[in-house]
PDB file of C-alpha atoms and ligand atoms in Angstrom:
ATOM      1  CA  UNK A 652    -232.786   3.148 -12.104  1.00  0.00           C
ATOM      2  CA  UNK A 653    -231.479   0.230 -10.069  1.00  0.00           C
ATOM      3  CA  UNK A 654    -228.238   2.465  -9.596  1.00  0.00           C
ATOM      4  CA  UNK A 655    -230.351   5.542  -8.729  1.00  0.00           C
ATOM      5  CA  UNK A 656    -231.620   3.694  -6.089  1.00  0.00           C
ATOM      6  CA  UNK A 657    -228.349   2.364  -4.659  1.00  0.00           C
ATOM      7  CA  UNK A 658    -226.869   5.700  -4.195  1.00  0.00           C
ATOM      8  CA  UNK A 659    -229.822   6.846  -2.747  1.00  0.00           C
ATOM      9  CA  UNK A 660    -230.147   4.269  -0.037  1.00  0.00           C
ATOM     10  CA  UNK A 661    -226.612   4.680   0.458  1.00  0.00           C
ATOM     11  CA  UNK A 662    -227.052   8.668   1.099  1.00  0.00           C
ATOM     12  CA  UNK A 663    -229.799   7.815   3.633  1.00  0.00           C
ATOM     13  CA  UNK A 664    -227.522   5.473   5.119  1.00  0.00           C
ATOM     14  CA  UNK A 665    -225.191   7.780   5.727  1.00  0.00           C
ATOM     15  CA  UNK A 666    -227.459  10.408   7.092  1.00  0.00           C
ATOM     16  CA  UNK A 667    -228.766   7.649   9.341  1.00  0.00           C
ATOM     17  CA  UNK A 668    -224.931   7.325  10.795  1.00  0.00           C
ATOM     18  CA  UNK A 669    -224.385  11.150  10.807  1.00  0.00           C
ATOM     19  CA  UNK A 670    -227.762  11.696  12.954  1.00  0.00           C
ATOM     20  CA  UNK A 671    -227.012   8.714  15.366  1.00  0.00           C
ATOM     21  CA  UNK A 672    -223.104  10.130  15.657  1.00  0.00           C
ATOM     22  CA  UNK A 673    -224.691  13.534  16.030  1.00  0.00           C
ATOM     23  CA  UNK A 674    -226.559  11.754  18.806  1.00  0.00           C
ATOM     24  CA  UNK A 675    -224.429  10.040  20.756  1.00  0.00           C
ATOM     25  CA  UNK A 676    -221.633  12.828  20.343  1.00  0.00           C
ATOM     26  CA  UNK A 677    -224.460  14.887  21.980  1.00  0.00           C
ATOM     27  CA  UNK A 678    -225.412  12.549  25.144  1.00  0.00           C
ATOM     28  CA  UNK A 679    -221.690  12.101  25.335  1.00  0.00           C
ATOM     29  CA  UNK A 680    -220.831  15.916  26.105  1.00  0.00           C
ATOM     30  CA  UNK A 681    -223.464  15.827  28.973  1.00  0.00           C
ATOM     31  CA  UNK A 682    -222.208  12.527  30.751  1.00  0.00           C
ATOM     32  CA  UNK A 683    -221.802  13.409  34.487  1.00  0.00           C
ATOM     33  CA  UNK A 684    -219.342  10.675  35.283  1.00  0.00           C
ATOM     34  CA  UNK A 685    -217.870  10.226  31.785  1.00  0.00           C
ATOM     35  CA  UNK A 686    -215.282  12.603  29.311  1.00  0.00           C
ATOM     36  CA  UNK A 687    -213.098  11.588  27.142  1.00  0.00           C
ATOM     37  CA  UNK A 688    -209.886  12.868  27.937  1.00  0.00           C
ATOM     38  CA  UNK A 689    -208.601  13.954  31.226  1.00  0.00           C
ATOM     39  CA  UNK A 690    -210.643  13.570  34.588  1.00  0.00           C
ATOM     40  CA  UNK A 691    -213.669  14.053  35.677  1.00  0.00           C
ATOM     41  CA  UNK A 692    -215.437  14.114  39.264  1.00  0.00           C
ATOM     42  CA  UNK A 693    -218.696  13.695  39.738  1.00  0.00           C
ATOM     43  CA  UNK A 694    -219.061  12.262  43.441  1.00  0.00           C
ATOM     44  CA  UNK A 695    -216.621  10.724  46.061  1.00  0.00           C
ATOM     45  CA  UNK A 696    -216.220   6.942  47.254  1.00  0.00           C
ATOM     46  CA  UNK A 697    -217.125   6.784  50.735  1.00  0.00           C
ATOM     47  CA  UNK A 698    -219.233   5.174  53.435  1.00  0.00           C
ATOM     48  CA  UNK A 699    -219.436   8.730  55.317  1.00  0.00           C
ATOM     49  CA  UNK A 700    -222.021  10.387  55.381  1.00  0.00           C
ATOM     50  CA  UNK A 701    -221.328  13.777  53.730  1.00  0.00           C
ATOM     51  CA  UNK A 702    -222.213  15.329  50.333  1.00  0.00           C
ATOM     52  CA  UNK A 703    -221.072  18.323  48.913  1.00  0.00           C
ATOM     53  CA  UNK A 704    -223.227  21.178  47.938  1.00  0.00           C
ATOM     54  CA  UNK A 705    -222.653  23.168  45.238  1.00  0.00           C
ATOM     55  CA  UNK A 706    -224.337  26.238  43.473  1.00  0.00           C
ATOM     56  CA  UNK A 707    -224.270  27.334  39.944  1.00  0.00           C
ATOM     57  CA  UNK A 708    -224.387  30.537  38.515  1.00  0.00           C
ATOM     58  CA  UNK A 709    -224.491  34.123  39.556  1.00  0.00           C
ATOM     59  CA  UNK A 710    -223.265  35.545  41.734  1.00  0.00           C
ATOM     60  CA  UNK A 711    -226.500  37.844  42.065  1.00  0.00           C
ATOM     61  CA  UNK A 712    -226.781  40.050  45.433  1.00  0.00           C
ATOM     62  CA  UNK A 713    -230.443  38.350  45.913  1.00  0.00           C
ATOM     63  CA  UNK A 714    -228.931  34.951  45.650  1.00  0.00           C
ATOM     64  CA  UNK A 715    -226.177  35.415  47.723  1.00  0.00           C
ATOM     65  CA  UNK A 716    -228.282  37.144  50.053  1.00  0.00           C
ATOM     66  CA  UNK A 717    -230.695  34.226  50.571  1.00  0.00           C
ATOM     67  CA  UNK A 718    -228.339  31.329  50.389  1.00  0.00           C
ATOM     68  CA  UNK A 719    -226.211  33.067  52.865  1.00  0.00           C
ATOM     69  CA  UNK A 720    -229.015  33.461  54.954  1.00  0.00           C
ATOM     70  CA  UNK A 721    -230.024  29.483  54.692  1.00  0.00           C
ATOM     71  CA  UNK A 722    -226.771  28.114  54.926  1.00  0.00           C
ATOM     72  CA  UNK A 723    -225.521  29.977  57.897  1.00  0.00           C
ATOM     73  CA  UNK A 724    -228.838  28.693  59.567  1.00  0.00           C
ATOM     74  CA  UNK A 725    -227.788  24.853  59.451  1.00  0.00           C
ATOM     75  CA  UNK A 726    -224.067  25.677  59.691  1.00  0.00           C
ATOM     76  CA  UNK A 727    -223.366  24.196  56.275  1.00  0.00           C
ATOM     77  CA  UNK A 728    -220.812  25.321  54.216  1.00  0.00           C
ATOM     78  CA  UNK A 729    -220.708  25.301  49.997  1.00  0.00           C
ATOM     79  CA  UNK A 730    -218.921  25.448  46.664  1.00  0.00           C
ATOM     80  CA  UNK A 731    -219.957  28.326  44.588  1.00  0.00           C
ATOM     81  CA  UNK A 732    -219.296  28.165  40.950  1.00  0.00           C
ATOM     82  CA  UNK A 733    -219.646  31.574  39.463  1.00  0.00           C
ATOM     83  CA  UNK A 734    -219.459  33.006  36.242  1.00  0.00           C
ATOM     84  CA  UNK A 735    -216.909  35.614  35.640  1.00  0.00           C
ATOM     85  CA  UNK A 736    -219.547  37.987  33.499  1.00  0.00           C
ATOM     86  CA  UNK A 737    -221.570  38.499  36.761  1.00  0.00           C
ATOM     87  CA  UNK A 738    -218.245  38.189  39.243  1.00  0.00           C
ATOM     88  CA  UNK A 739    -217.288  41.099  37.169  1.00  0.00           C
ATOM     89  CA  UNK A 740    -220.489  43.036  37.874  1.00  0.00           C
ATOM     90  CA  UNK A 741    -220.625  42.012  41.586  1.00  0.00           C
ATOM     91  CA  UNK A 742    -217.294  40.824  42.709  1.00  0.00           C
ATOM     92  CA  UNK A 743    -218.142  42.572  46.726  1.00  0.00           C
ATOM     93  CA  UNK A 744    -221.255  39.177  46.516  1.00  0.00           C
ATOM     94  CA  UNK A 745    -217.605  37.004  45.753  1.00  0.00           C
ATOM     95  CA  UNK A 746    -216.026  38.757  48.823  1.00  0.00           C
ATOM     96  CA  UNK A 747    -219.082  37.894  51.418  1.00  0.00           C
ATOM     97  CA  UNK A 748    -219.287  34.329  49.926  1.00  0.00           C
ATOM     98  CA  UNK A 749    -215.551  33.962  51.123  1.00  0.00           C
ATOM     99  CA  UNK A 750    -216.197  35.747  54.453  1.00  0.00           C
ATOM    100  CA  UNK A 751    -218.460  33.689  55.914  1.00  0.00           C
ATOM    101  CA  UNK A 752    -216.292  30.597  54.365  1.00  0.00           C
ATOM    102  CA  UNK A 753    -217.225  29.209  51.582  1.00  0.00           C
ATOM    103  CA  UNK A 754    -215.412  27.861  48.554  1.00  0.00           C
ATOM    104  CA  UNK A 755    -215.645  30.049  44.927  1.00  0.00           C
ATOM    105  CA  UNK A 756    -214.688  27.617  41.729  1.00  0.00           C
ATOM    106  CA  UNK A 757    -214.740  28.459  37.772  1.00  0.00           C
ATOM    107  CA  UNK A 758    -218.071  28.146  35.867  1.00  0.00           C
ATOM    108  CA  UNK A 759    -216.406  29.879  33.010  1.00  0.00           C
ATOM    109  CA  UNK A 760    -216.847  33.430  31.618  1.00  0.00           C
ATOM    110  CA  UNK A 761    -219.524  34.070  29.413  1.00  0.00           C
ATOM    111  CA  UNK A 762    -221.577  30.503  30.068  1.00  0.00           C
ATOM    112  CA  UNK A 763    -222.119  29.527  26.551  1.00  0.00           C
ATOM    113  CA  UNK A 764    -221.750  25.879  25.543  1.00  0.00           C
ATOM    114  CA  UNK A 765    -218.656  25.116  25.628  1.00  0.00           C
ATOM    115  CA  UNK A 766    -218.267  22.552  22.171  1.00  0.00           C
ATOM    116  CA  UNK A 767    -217.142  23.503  18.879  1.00  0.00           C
ATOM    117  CA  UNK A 768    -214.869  26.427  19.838  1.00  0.00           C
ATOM    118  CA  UNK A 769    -211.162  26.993  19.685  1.00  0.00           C
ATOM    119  CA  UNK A 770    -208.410  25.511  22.498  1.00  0.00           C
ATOM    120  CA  UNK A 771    -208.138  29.687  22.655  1.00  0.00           C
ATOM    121  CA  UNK A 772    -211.596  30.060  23.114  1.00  0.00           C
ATOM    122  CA  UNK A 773    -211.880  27.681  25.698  1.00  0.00           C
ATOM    123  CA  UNK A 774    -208.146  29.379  27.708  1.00  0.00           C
ATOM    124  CA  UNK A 775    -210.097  32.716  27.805  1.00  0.00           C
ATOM    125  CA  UNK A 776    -212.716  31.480  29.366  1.00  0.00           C
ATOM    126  CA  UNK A 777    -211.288  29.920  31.877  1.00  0.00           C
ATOM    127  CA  UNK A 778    -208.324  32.525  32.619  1.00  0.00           C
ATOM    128  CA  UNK A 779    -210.673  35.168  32.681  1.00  0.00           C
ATOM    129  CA  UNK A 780    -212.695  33.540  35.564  1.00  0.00           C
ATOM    130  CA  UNK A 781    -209.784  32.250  37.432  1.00  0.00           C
ATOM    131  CA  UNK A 782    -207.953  35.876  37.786  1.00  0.00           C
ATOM    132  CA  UNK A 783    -211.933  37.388  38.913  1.00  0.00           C
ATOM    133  CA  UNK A 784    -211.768  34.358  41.741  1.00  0.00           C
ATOM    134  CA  UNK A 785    -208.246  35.419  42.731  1.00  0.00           C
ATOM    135  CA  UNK A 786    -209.021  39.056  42.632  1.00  0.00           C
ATOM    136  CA  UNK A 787    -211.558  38.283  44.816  1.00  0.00           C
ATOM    137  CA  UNK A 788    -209.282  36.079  47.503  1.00  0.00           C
ATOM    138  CA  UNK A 789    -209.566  32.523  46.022  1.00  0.00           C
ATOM    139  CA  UNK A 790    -207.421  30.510  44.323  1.00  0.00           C
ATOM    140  CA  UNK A 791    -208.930  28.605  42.009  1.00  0.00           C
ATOM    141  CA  UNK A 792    -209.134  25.025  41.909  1.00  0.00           C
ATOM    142  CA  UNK A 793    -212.314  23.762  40.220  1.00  0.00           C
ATOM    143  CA  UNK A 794    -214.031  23.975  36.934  1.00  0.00           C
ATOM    144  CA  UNK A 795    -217.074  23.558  36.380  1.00  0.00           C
ATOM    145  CA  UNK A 796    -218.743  23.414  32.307  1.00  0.00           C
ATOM    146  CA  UNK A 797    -222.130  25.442  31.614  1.00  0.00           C
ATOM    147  CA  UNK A 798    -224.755  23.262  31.056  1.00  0.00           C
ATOM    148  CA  UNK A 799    -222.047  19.844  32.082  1.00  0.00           C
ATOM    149  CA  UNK A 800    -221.341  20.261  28.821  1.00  0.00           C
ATOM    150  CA  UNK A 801    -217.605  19.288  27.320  1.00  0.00           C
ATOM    151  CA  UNK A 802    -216.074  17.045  24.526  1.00  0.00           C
ATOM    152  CA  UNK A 803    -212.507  17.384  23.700  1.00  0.00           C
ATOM    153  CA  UNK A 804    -210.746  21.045  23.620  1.00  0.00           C
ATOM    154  CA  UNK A 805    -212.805  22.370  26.787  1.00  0.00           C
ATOM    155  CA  UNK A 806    -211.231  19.722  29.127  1.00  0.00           C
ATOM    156  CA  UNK A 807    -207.609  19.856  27.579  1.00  0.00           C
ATOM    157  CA  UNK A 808    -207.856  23.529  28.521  1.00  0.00           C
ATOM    158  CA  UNK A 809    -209.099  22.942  32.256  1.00  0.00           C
ATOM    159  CA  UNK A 810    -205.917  20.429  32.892  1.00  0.00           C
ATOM    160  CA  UNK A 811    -203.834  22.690  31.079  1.00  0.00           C
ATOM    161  CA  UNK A 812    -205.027  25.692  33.581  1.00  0.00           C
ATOM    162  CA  UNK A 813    -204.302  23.413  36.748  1.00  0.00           C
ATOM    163  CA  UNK A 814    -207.666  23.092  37.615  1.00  0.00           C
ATOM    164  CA  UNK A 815    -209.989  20.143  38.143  1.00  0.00           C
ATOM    165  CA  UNK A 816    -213.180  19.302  36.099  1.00  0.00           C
ATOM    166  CA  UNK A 817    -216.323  18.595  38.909  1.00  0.00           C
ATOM    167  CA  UNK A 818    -219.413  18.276  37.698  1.00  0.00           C
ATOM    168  CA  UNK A 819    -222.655  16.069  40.024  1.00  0.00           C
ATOM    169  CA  UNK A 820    -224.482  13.283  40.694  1.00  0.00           C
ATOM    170  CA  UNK A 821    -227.454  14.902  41.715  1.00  0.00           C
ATOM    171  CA  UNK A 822    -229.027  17.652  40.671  1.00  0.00           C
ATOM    172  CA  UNK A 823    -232.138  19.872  40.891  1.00  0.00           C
ATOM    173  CA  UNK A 824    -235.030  19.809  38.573  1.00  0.00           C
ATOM    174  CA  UNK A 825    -237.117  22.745  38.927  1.00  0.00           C
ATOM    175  CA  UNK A 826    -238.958  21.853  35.627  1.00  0.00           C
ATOM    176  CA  UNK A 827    -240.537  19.015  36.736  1.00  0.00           C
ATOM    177  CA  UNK A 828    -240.793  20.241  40.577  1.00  0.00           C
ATOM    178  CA  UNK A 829    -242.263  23.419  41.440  1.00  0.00           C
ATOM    179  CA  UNK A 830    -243.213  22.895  44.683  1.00  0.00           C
ATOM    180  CA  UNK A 831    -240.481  23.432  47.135  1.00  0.00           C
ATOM    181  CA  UNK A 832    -241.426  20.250  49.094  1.00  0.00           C
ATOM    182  CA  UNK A 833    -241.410  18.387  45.999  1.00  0.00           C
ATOM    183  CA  UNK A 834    -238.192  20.041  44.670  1.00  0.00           C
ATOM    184  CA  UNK A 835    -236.398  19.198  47.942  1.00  0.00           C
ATOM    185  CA  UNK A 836    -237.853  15.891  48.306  1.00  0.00           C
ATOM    186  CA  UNK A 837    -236.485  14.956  44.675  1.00  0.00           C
ATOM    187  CA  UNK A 838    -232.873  15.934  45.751  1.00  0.00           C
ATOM    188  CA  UNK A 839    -232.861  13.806  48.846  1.00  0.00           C
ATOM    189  CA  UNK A 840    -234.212  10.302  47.463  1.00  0.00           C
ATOM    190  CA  UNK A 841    -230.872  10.716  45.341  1.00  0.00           C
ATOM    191  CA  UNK A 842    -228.646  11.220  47.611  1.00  0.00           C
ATOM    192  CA  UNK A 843    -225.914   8.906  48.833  1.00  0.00           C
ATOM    193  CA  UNK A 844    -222.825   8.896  51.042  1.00  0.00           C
ATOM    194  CA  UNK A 845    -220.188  11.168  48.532  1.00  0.00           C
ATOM    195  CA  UNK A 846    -222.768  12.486  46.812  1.00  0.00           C
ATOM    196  CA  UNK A 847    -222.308  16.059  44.834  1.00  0.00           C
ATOM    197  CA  UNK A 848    -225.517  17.937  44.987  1.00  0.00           C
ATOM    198  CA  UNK A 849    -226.171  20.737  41.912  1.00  0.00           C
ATOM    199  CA  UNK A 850    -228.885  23.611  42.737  1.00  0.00           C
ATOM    200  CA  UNK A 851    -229.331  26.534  41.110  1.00  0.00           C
ATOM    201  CA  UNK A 852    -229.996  29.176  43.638  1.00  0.00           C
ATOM    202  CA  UNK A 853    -228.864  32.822  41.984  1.00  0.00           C
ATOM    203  CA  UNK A 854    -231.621  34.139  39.646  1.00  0.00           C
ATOM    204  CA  UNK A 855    -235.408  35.622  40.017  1.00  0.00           C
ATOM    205  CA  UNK A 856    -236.899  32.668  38.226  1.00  0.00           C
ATOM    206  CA  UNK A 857    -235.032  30.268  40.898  1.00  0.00           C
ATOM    207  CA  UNK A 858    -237.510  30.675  43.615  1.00  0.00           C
ATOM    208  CA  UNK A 859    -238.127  27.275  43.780  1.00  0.00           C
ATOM    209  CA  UNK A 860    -234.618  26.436  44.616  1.00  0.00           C
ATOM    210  CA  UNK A 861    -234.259  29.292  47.314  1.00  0.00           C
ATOM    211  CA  UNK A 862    -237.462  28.042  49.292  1.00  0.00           C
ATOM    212  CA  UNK A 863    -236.428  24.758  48.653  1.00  0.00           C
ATOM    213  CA  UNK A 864    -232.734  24.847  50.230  1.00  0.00           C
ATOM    214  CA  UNK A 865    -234.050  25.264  53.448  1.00  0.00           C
ATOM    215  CA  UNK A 866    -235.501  21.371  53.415  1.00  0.00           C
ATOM    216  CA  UNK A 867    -233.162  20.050  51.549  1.00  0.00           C
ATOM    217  CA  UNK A 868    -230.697  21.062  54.667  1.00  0.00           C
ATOM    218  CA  UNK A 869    -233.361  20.183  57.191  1.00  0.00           C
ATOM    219  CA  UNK A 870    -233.512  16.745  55.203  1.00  0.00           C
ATOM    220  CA  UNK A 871    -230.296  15.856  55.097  1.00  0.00           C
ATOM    221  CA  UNK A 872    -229.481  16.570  58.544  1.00  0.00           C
ATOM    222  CA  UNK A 873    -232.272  14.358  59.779  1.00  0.00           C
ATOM    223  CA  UNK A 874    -230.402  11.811  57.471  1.00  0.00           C
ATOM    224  CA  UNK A 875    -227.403  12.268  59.133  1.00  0.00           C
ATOM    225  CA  UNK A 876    -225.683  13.793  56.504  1.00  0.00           C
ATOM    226  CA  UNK A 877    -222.864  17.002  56.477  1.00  0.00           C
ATOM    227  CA  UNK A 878    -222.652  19.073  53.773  1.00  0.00           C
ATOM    228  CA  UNK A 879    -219.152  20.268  53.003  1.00  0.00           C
ATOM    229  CA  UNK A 880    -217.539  22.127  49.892  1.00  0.00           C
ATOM    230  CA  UNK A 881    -215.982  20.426  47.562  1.00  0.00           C
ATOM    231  CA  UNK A 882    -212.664  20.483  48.678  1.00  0.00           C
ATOM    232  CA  UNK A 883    -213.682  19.262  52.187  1.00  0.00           C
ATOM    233  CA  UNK A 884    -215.073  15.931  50.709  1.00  0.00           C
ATOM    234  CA  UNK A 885    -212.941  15.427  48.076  1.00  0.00           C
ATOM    235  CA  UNK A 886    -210.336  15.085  51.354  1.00  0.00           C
ATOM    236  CA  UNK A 887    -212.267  11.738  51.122  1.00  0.00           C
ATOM    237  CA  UNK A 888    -211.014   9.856  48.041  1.00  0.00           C
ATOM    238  CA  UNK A 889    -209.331   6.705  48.151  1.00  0.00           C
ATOM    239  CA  UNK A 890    -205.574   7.932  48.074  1.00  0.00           C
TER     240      UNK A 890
HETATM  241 ZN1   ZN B1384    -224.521  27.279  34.870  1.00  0.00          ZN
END
C-alpha cells in the first residue's frame, strides 16, 4: 500500500514538473526581448525620439490600400512583414509597398507556429519568403516569427539565412480595444524613444487597426515622435 502510494505521488510529481516545464517552455517561445540562442531585437537604445512601425501579415490589396493611404498622409514610412502564401497571391501589393518606399521583411511562408518542426522545415519557410521579397525588389533582411513565437531550430535557421530576428515592444490589442480611440490610445501610453510598434493592419476583421492608424500617427506626432522602418532606426544602436 505504502509503496503504491509512493509511486503514485512520485508520478504526480512528475506530471507537476512536466506541466510547469510545458509552461515555462511555452511563455519562453513568446518572450519579446528574450530567445535562447542567437539575437533578438525588440526595440532600440536611444534618447531620440523615433519608433519604428511595423505591420504584420498580408499583403491584402484592401490593406495595402488603406495603410498606403494613412501613411502617405503623415509622411511616415514602415516595415512590412509579409507572408509569402499571400506575397505569392498578390506580389503587384509587394511592388506598390516598395514604390512609395517602404521596407518588406520575412514573416515566413505559411504562418504556422513555428516550434516543434524540423531545421528543414523551418529553411523552407524562410527561403521561400525571402526569394518572393527579392522577386519583388527587396532584399531581405528581417525575420519576423508568426505569433513571436520561436525556441531553438526556428532562430538557428534565421542566422543561418543572414537575416535578423525583430520582433516589438509594443503592440496592438484589438481584443481588448475596439474602439479606434481606445485602440490608438493603448499604443501610445507604451511608447518610448526606440520603441518598435506591432499593428495588424491587412485583413477584413482588422478594422479596428485601419481606423485606428490614423491617431496613432496623429498621436505620435503631437509627441514629437518619427516613425521610421526598421532599418532607419536600427541606424540608432549603440555601435
Ligand atoms: Zn502574423
Amino acid at each position: 500500500m505504502l509503496r503504491a502510494r509512493r509511486i503514485l505521488s512520485s508520478a504526480a510529481l512528475a506530471l507537476v514538473a512536466l506541466v510547469l516545464l510545458a509552461v515555462a517552455t511555452n511563455r519562453l517561445s513568446k518572450a519579446r526581448c528574450f530567445q535562447l540562442v542567437g539575437e533578438v531585437t525588440c526595440r532600440v537604445d536611444t534618447t531620440e525620439r523615433i519608433v519604428a512601425l511595423t505591420f504584420d501579415d498580408g499583403p491584402t490589396p484592401e490593406g495595402v490600400d488603406s495603410v498606403l493611404t494613412t501613411l502617405d498622409r503623415y509622411g511616415a514610412k514602415a516595415t512590412f512583414f509579409l507572408i509569402g502564401q499571400h506575397l505569392e497571391r498578390s506580389p503587384g501589393q509587394a511592388q506598390r509597398l516598395l514604390a512609395a518606399g517602404h521596407e518588406l521583411g520575412n514573416h515566413s511562408f505559411s504562418h504556422v507556429r513555428n516550434i516543434g518542426h524540423s531545421r528543414e522545415f523551418y529553411a523552407a519557410e524562410i527561403a521561400r519568403t525571402s526569394a518572393l521579397l527579392r522577386a519583388a525588389g527587396q532584399h531581405p533582411r528581417y525575420f519576423r516569427p508568426p505569433f513571436g513565437r520561436r525556441l531553438i531550430g526556428l532562430p538557428l535557421e534565421v542566422e543561418r539565412s543572414g537575416l535578423r530576428m525583430v520582433t516589438w515592444d509594443v503592440e496592438d490589442q484589438p481584443e481588448r480595444f475596439t474602439d479606434p480611440a481606445r485602440f490608438a490610445e493603448d499604443i501610445l501610453a507604451r511608447v518610448k524613444p526606440g520603441s518598435i510598434i506591432l499593428i495588424h493592419p491587412m485583413y477584413r476583421a482588422n478594422e479596428t487597426a485601419r481606423a485606428a492608424l490614423p491617431l496613432v500617427l496623429e498621436g505620435l506626432r503631437q509627441r514629437g515622435y518619427r516613425a521610421v522602418t526598421v532599418s532607419e532606426l536600427l541606424k540608432r544602436e549603440a555601435a
